[in-house]
Short mmCIF file of C-alpha atoms and ligand atoms in Angstrom, two decimals:
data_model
loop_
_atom_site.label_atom_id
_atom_site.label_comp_id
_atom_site.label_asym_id
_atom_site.label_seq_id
_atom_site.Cartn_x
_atom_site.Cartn_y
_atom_site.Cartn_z
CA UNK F 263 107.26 115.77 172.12
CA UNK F 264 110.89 115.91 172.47
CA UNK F 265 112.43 115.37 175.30
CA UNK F 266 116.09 116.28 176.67
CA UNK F 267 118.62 113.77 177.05
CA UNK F 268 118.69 112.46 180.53
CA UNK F 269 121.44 111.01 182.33
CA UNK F 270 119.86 107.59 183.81
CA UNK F 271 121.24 104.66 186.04
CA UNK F 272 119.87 101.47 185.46
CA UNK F 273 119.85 99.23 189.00
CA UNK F 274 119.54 95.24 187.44
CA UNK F 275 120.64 93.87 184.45
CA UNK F 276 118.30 91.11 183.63
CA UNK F 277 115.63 91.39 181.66
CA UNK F 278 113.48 94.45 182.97
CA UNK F 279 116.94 96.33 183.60
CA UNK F 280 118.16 95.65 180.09
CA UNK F 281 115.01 96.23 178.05
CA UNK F 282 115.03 99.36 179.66
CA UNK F 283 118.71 100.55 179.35
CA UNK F 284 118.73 99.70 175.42
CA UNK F 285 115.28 101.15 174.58
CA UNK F 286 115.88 104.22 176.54
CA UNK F 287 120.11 104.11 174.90
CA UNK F 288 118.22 104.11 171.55
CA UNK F 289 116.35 107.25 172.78
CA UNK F 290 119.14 108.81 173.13
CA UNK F 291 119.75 108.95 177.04
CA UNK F 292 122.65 108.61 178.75
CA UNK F 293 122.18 105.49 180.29
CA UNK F 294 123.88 103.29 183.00
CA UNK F 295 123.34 99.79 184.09
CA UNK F 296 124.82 99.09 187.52
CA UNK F 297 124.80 95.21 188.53
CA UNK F 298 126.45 93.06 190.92
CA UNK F 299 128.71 91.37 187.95
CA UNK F 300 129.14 90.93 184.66
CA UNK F 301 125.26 90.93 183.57
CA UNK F 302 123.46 88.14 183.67
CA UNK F 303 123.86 87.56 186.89
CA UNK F 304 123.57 83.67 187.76
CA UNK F 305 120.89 84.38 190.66
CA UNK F 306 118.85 86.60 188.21
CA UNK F 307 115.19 85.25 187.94
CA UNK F 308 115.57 86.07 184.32
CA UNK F 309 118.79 83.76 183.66
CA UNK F 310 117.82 80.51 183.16
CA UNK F 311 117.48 78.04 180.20
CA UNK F 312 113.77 78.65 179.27
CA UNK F 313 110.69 80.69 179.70
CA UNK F 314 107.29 80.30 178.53
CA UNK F 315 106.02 82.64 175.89
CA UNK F 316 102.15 82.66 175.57
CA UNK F 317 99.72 84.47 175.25
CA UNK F 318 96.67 82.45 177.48
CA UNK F 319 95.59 84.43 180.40
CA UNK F 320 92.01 83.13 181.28
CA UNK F 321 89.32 85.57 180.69
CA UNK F 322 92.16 88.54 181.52
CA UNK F 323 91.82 89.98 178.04
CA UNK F 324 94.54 92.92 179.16
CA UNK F 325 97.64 90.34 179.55
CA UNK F 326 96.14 88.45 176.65
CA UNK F 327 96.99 91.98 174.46
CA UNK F 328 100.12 92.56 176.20
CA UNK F 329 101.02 89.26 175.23
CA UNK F 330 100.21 89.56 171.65
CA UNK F 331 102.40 93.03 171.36
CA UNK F 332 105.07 90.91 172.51
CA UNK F 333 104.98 88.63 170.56
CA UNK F 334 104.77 91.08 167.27
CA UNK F 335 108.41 91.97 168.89
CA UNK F 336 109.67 88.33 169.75
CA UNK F 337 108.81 87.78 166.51
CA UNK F 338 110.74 90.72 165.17
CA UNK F 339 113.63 89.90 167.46
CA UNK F 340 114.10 86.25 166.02
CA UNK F 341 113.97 87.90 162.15
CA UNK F 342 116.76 90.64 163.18
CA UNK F 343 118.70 88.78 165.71
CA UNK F 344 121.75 86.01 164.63
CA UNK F 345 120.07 83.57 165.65
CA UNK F 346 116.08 83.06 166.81
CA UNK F 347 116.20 82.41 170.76
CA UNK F 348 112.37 82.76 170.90
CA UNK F 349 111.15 79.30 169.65
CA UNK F 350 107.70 79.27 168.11
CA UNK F 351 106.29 75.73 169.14
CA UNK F 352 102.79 76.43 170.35
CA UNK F 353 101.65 75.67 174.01
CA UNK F 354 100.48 72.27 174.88
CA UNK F 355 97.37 72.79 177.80
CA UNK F 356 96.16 70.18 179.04
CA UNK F 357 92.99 69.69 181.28
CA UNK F 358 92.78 67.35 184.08
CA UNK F 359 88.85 67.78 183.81
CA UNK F 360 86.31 68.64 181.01
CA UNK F 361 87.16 72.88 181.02
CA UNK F 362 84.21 74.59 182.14
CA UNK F 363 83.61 78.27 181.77
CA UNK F 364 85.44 80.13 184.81
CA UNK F 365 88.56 77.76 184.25
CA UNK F 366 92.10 78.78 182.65
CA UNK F 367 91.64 76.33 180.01
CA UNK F 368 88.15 77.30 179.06
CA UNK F 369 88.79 81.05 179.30
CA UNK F 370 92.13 81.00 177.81
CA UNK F 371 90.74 79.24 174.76
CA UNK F 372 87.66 81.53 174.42
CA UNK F 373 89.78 84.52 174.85
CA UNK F 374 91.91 82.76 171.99
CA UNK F 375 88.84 82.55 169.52
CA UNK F 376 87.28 85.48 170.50
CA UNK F 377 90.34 87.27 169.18
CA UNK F 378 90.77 85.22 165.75
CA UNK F 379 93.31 82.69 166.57
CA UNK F 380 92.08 78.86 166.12
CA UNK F 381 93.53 76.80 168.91
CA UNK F 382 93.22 73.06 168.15
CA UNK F 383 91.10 71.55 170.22
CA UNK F 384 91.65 67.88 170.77
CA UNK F 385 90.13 65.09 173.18
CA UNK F 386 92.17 61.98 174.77
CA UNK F 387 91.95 59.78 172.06
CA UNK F 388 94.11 62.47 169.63
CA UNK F 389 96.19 63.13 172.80
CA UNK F 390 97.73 59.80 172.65
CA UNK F 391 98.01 60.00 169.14
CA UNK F 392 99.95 62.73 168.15
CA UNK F 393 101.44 63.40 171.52
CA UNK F 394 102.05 59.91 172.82
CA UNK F 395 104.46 60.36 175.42
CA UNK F 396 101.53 61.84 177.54
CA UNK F 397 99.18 59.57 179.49
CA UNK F 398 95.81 60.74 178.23
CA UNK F 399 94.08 58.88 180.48
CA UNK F 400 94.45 61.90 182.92
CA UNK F 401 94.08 64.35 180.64
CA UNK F 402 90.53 64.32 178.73
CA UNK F 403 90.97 67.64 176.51
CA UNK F 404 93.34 70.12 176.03
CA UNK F 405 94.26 72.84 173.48
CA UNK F 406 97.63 73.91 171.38
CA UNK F 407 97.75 77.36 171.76
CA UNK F 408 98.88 78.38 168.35
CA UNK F 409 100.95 81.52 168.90
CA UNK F 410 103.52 81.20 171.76
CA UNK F 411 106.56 78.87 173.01
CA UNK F 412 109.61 79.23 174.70
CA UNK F 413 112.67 81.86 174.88
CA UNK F 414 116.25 81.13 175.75
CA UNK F 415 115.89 83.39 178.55
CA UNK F 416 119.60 83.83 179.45
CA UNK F 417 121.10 84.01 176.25
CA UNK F 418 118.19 86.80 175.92
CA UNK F 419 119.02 88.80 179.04
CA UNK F 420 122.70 88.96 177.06
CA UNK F 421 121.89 89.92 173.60
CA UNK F 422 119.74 93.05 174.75
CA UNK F 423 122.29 94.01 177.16
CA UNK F 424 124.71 93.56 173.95
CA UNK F 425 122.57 95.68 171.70
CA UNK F 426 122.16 98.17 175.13
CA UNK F 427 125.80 98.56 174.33
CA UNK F 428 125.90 99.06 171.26
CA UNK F 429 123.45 101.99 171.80
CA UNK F 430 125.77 103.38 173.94
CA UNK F 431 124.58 102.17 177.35
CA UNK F 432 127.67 101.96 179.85
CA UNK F 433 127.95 99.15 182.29
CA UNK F 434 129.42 99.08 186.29
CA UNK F 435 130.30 96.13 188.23
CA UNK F 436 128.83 96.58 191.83
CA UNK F 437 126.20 96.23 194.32
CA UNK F 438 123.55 98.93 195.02
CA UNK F 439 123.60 100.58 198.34
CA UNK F 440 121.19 103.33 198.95
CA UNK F 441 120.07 106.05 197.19
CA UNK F 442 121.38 109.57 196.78
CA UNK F 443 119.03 111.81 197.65
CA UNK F 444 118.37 115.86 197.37
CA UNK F 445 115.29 116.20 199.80
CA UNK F 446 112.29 114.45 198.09
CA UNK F 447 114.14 114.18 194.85
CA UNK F 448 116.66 111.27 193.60
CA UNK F 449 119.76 112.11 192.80
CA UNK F 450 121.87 108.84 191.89
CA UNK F 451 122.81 106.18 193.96
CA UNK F 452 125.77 105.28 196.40
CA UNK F 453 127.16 101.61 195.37
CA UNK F 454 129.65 99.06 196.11
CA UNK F 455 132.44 98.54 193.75
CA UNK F 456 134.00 95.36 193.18
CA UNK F 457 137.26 96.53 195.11
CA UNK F 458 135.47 96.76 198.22
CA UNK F 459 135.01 100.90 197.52
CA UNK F 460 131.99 102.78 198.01
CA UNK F 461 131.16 104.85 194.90
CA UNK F 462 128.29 107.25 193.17
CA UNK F 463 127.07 107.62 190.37
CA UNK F 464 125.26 110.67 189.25
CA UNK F 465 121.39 110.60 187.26
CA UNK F 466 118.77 112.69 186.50
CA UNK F 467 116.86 109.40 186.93
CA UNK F 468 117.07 105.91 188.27
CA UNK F 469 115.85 102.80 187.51
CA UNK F 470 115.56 100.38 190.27
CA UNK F 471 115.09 96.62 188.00
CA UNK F 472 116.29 94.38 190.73
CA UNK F 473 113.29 91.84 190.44
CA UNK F 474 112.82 89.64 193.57
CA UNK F 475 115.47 92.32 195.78
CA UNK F 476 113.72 95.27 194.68
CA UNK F 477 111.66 94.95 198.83
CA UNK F 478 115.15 94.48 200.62
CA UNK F 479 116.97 97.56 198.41
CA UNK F 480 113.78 99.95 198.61
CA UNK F 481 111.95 98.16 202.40
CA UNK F 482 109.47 100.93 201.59
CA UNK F 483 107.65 98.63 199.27
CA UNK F 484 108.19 95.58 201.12
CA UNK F 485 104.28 95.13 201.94
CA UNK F 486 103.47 95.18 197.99
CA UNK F 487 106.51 92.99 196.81
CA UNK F 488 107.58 89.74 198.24
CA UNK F 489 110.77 87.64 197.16
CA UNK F 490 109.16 84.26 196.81
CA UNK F 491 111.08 80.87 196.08
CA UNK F 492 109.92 78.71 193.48
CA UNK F 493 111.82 74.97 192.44
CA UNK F 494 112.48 73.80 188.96
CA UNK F 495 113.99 70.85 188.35
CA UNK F 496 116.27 69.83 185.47
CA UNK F 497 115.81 66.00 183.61
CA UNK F 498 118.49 64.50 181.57
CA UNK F 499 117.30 62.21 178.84
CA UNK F 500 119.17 60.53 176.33
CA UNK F 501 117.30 60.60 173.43
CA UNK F 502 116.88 64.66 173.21
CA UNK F 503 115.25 64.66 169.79
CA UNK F 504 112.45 62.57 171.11
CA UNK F 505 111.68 65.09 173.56
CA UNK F 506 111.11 68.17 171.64
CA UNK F 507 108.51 69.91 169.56
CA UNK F 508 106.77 68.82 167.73
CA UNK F 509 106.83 65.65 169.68
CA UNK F 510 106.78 67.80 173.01
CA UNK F 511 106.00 71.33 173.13
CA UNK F 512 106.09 73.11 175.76
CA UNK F 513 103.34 72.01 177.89
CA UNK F 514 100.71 73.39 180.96
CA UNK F 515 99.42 69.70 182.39
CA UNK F 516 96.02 70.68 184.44
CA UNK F 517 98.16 74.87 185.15
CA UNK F 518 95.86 75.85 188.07
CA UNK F 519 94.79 72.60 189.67
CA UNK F 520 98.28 71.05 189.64
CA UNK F 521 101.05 74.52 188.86
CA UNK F 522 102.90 71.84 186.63
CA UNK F 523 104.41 73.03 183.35
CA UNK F 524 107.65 72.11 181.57
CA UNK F 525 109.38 72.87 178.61
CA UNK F 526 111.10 70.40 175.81
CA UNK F 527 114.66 68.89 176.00
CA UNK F 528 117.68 71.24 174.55
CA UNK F 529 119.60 69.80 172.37
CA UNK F 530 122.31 68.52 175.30
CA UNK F 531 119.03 66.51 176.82
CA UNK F 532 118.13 68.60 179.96
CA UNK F 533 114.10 68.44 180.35
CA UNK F 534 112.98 71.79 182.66
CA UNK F 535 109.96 71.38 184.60
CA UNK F 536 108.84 74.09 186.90
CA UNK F 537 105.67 74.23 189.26
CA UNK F 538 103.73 77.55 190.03
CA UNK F 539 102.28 77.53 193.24
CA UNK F 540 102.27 79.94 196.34
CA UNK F 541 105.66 79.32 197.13
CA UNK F 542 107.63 80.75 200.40
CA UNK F 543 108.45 84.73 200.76
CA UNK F 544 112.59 84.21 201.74
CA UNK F 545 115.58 86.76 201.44
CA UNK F 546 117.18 86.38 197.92
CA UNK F 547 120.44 85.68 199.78
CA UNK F 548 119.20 82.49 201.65
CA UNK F 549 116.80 81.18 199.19
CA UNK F 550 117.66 77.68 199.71
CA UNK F 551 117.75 74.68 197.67
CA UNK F 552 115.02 71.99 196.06
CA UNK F 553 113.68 70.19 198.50
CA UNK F 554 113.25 66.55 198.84
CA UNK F 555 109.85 66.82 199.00
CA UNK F 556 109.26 68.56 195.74
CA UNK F 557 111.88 66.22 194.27
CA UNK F 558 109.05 63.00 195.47
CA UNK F 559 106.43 65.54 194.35
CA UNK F 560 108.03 65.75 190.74
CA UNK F 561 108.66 62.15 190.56
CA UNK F 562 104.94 61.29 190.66
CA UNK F 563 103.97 64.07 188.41
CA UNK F 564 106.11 62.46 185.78
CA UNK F 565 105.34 58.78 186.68
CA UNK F 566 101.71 59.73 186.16
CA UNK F 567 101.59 61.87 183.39
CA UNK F 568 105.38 61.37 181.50
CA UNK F 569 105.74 57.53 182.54
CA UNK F 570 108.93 57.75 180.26
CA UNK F 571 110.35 60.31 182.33
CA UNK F 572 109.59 58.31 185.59
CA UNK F 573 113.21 57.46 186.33
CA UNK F 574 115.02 60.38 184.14
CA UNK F 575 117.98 61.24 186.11
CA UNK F 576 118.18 65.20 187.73
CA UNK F 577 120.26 66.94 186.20
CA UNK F 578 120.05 69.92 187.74
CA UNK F 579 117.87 71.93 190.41
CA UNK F 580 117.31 75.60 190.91
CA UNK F 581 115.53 77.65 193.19
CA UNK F 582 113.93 80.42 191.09
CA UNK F 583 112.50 83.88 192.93
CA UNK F 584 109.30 85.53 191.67
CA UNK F 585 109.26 88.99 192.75
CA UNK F 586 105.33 88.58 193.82
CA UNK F 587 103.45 92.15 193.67
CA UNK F 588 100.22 91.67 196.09
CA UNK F 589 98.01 91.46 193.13
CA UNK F 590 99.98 89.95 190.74
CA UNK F 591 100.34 92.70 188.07
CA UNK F 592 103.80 93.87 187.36
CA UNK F 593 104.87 96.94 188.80
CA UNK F 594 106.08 99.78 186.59
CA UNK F 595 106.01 103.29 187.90
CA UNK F 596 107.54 106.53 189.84
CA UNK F 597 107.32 106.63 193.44
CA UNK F 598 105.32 109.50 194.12
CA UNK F 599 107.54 110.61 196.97
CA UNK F 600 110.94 110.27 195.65
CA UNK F 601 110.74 112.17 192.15
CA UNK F 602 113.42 111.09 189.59
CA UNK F 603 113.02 107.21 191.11
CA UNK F 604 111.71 104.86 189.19
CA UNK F 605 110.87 101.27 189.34
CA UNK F 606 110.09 98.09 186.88
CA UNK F 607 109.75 95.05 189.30
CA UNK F 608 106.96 93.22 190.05
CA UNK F 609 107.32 90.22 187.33
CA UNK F 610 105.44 87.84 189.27
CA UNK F 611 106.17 84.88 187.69
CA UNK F 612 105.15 85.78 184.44
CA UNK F 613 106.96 88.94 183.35
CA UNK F 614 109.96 87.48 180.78
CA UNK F 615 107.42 87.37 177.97
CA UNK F 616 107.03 90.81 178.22
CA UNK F 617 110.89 91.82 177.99
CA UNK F 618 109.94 93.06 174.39
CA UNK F 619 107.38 95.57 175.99
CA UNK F 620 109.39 96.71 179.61
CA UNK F 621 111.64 98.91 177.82
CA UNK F 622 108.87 101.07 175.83
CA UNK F 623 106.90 101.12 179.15
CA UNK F 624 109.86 102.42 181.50
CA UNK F 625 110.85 104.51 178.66
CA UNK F 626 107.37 106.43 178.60
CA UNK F 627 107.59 106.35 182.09
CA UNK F 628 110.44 108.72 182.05
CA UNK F 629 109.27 110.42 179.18
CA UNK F 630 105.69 110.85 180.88
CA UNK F 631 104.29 109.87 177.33
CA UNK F 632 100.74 108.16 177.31
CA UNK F 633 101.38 104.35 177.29
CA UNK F 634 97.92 102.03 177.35
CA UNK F 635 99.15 99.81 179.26
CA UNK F 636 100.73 101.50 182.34
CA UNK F 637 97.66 102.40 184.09
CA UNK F 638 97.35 98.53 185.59
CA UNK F 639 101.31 98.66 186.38
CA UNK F 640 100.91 102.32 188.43
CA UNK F 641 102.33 102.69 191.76
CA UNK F 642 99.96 101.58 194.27
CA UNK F 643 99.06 100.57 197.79
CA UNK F 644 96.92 97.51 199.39
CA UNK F 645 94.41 99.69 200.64
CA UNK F 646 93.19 100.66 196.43
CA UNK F 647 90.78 97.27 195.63
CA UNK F 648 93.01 95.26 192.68
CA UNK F 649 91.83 92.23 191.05
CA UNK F 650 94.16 89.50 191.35
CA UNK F 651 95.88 88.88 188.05
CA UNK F 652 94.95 86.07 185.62
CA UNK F 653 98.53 85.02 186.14
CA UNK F 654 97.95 81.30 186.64
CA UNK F 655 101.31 80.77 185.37
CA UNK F 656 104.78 81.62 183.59
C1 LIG N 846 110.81 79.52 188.47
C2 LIG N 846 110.44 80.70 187.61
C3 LIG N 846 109.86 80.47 186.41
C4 LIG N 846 109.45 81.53 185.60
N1 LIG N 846 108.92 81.23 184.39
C5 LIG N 846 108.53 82.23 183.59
C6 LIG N 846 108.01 81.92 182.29
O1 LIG N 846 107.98 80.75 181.89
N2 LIG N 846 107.57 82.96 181.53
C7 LIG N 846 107.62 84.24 181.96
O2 LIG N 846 107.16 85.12 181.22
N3 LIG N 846 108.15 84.56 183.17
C8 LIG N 846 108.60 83.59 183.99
N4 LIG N 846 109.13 83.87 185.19
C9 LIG N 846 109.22 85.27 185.63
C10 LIG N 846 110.42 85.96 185.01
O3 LIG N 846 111.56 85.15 185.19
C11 LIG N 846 110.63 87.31 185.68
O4 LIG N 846 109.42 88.06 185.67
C12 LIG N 846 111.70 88.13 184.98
O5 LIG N 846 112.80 87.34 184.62
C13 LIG N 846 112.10 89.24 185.92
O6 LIG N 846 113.20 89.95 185.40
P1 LIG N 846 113.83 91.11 186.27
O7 LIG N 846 114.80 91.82 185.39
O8 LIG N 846 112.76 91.91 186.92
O9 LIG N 846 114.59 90.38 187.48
P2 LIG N 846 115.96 89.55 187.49
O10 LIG N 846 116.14 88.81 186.23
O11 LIG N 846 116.00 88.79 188.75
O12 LIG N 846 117.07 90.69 187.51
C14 LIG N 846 117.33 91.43 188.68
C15 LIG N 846 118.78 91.90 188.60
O13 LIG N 846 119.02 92.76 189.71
C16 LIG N 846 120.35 92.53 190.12
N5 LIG N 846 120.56 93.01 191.50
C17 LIG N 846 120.04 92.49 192.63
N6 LIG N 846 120.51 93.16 193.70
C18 LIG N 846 121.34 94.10 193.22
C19 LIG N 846 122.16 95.09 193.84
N7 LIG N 846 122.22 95.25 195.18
N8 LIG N 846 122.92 95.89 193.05
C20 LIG N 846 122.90 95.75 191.71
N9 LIG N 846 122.14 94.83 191.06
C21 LIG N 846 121.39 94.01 191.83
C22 LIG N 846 120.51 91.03 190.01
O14 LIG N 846 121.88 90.64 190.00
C23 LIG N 846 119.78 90.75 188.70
O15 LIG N 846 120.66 90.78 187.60
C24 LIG N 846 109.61 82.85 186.03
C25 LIG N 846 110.22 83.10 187.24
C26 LIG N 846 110.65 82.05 188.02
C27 LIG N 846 111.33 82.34 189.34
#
């Protein structure tokens, strides 16, 4: 099928916005990414150190798959790219309690076999063998998920919008206003340059990739998407070479009964340690800081299951927005009453380790090609019954 060039503005430039603006660049489209600076922004969910790469999703078979075709890409990426910023060091989950069928662990791992991988297995005894830095006397199984790890997330973010460059994508400094619209159809959109001027720009199309402010810039979806604040803390340790794979993967310790997961040290010593849980809907301009509470809350998390790490200084905090849909799938579609808009939003928590997959599916979005995967991303509303993601975690 071919399709005509189109001109296309890209609102966001972290990961969603920039998978999309070099896939559909290498399409040949005329693409545009407008963001508030210089891409990546510092507040971008999507800038940050690290982000989990796996491909466990309980008994949801569908992210399991979407997961895989990532990787294939992340995979591809680290071969092509100048250096590999996806790093390949399994995923370390560990149980709290034997895994029974109907838990993440158990499901994740079946799903695993079921699908030809062999995750290792292991009990508390081989815990505190090979990974000794763990207390395995609260954790009596786990599993090394063998395909998955961590990605530089940041340093990602800027080699695709590189690349989007280099495929001809342009790039303008300024906050997103409003739309420009032509009755029911979309038109471009009216933005805020850096010198204080209000400008347009001009599309056949638009993108709206603006994560966790995607509700505030479009309020009609602001039932369906929710800006929600979520802490990670930074360690230092001394020693960073003691902390990382294979000594310490990236780890899930007890994901859905405890949200704690962390990631090993980079090479300047900073330990990340995040914690999924339901978090507090805010507006992305007041999100706050760490609280001391959390801070307590880490502290016995690590004196309990890192004792090492029980006095590690903090070296850094961040308050991290998930852009939450309702149901927890991501949310990738046209808004069927304001043609020519588009929107890819919705991460929830887990969307980085699909960057390798956001641009094809925005792409065929605009293109209106058949994509297998859209049909659980659609545009949709509360009232249509959804079953609540197998998103567990990042
Ligand atoms: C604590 C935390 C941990 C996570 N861990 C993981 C993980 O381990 N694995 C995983 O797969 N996922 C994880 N995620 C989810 C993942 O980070 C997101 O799904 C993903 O980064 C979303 O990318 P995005 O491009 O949609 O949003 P963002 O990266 O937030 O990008 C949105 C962009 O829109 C721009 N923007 C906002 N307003 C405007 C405006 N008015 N005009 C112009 N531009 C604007 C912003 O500047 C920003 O650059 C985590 C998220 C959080 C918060």
């Amino acid at each position: 099928m071919q399709v005509q060039p189109l001109d296309i503005v890209v609102v966001g430039g972290g990961a969603f916005g920039a998978a999309s603006a070099l896939e559909l660049a290498e399409r040949g489209h005329h693409v545009t990414v407008l963001d508030r600076t210089a891409s990546p922004h510092p507040d971008a969910s999507s800038t940050d150190i690290s982000k989990m790469i796996r491909m466990d999703y309980g008994a949801d078979v569908f992210y399991h798959e979407l997961a895989e075709a990532s990787l294939d890409v992340w995979e591809a990426w680290n071969a092509d790219w100048p250096r590999a910023l996806y790093h390949p060091e399994g995923f370390l989950v560990l149980s709290a309690r034997e895994a029974e069928p109907g838990s993440f662990e158990f499901e994740s791992e079946r799903v695993l076999r079921e699908r030809g991988y062999d995750p290792q297995h292991f009990d508390a005894e081989h815990l505190r063998s090979v990974w000794p830095v763990w207390n395995a006397d609260r954790y009596p199984e786990g599993y090394v998920s063998p395909r998955g790890g961590w990605a530089e997330s940041g340093a990602v973010v800027a080699r695709l919008l590189k690349l989007g460059r280099g495929a001809g994508a342009g790039f303008v400094a300024g906050s997103f206003a409003s739309l420009l619209e032509d009755g029911s159809r979309v038109s471009g959109v009216r933005y805020v340059a850096e010198d204080k001027s209000v400008r347009t720009l001009k599309a056949d199309r638009v993108i709206v990739a603006t994560g966790a402010w995607t509700p505030v810039l479009l309020p009609w979806l602001s039932d369906v998407l929710k800006p929600v604040a979520q802490p990670v803390v930074h360690y230092g340790v001394d020693d960073a070479s003691r902390w990382q794979s294979p000594v310490f993967p990236p780890f899930a310790a007890d994901m859905a009964g405890s949200g704690w997961y962390g990631f090993p040290a980079l090479d300047d010593g900073r330990i990340k340690l995040g914690h999924h849980a339901d978090g507090c809907v805010v507006d992305p301009e007041h999100r706050g800081t760490v609280s001391e509470d959390h801070l307590d809350l880490a502290r016995v998390f690590l004196a309990e299951s890192l004792p090492e790490l029980a006095d590690a200084p903090v070296v850094g905090t961040r308050v991290c927005l998930y852009s939450d849909s309702f149901d927890g799938d991501l949310w990738i579609g046209e808004d069927p009453e304001r043609s020519g808009l588009i929107v890819a939003a919705g991460g929830s928590g887990h969307g980085f380790k699909f960057t390798p997959m956001i641009g094809k599916l925005v792409a065929d979005t605009i293109e209106r090609r058949e994509n297998p995967w859209l049909h659980r991303f659609a545009w949709r509303s509360l009232a249509e019954p959804r079953q609540e993601a197998a998103r567990m975690q990042h």
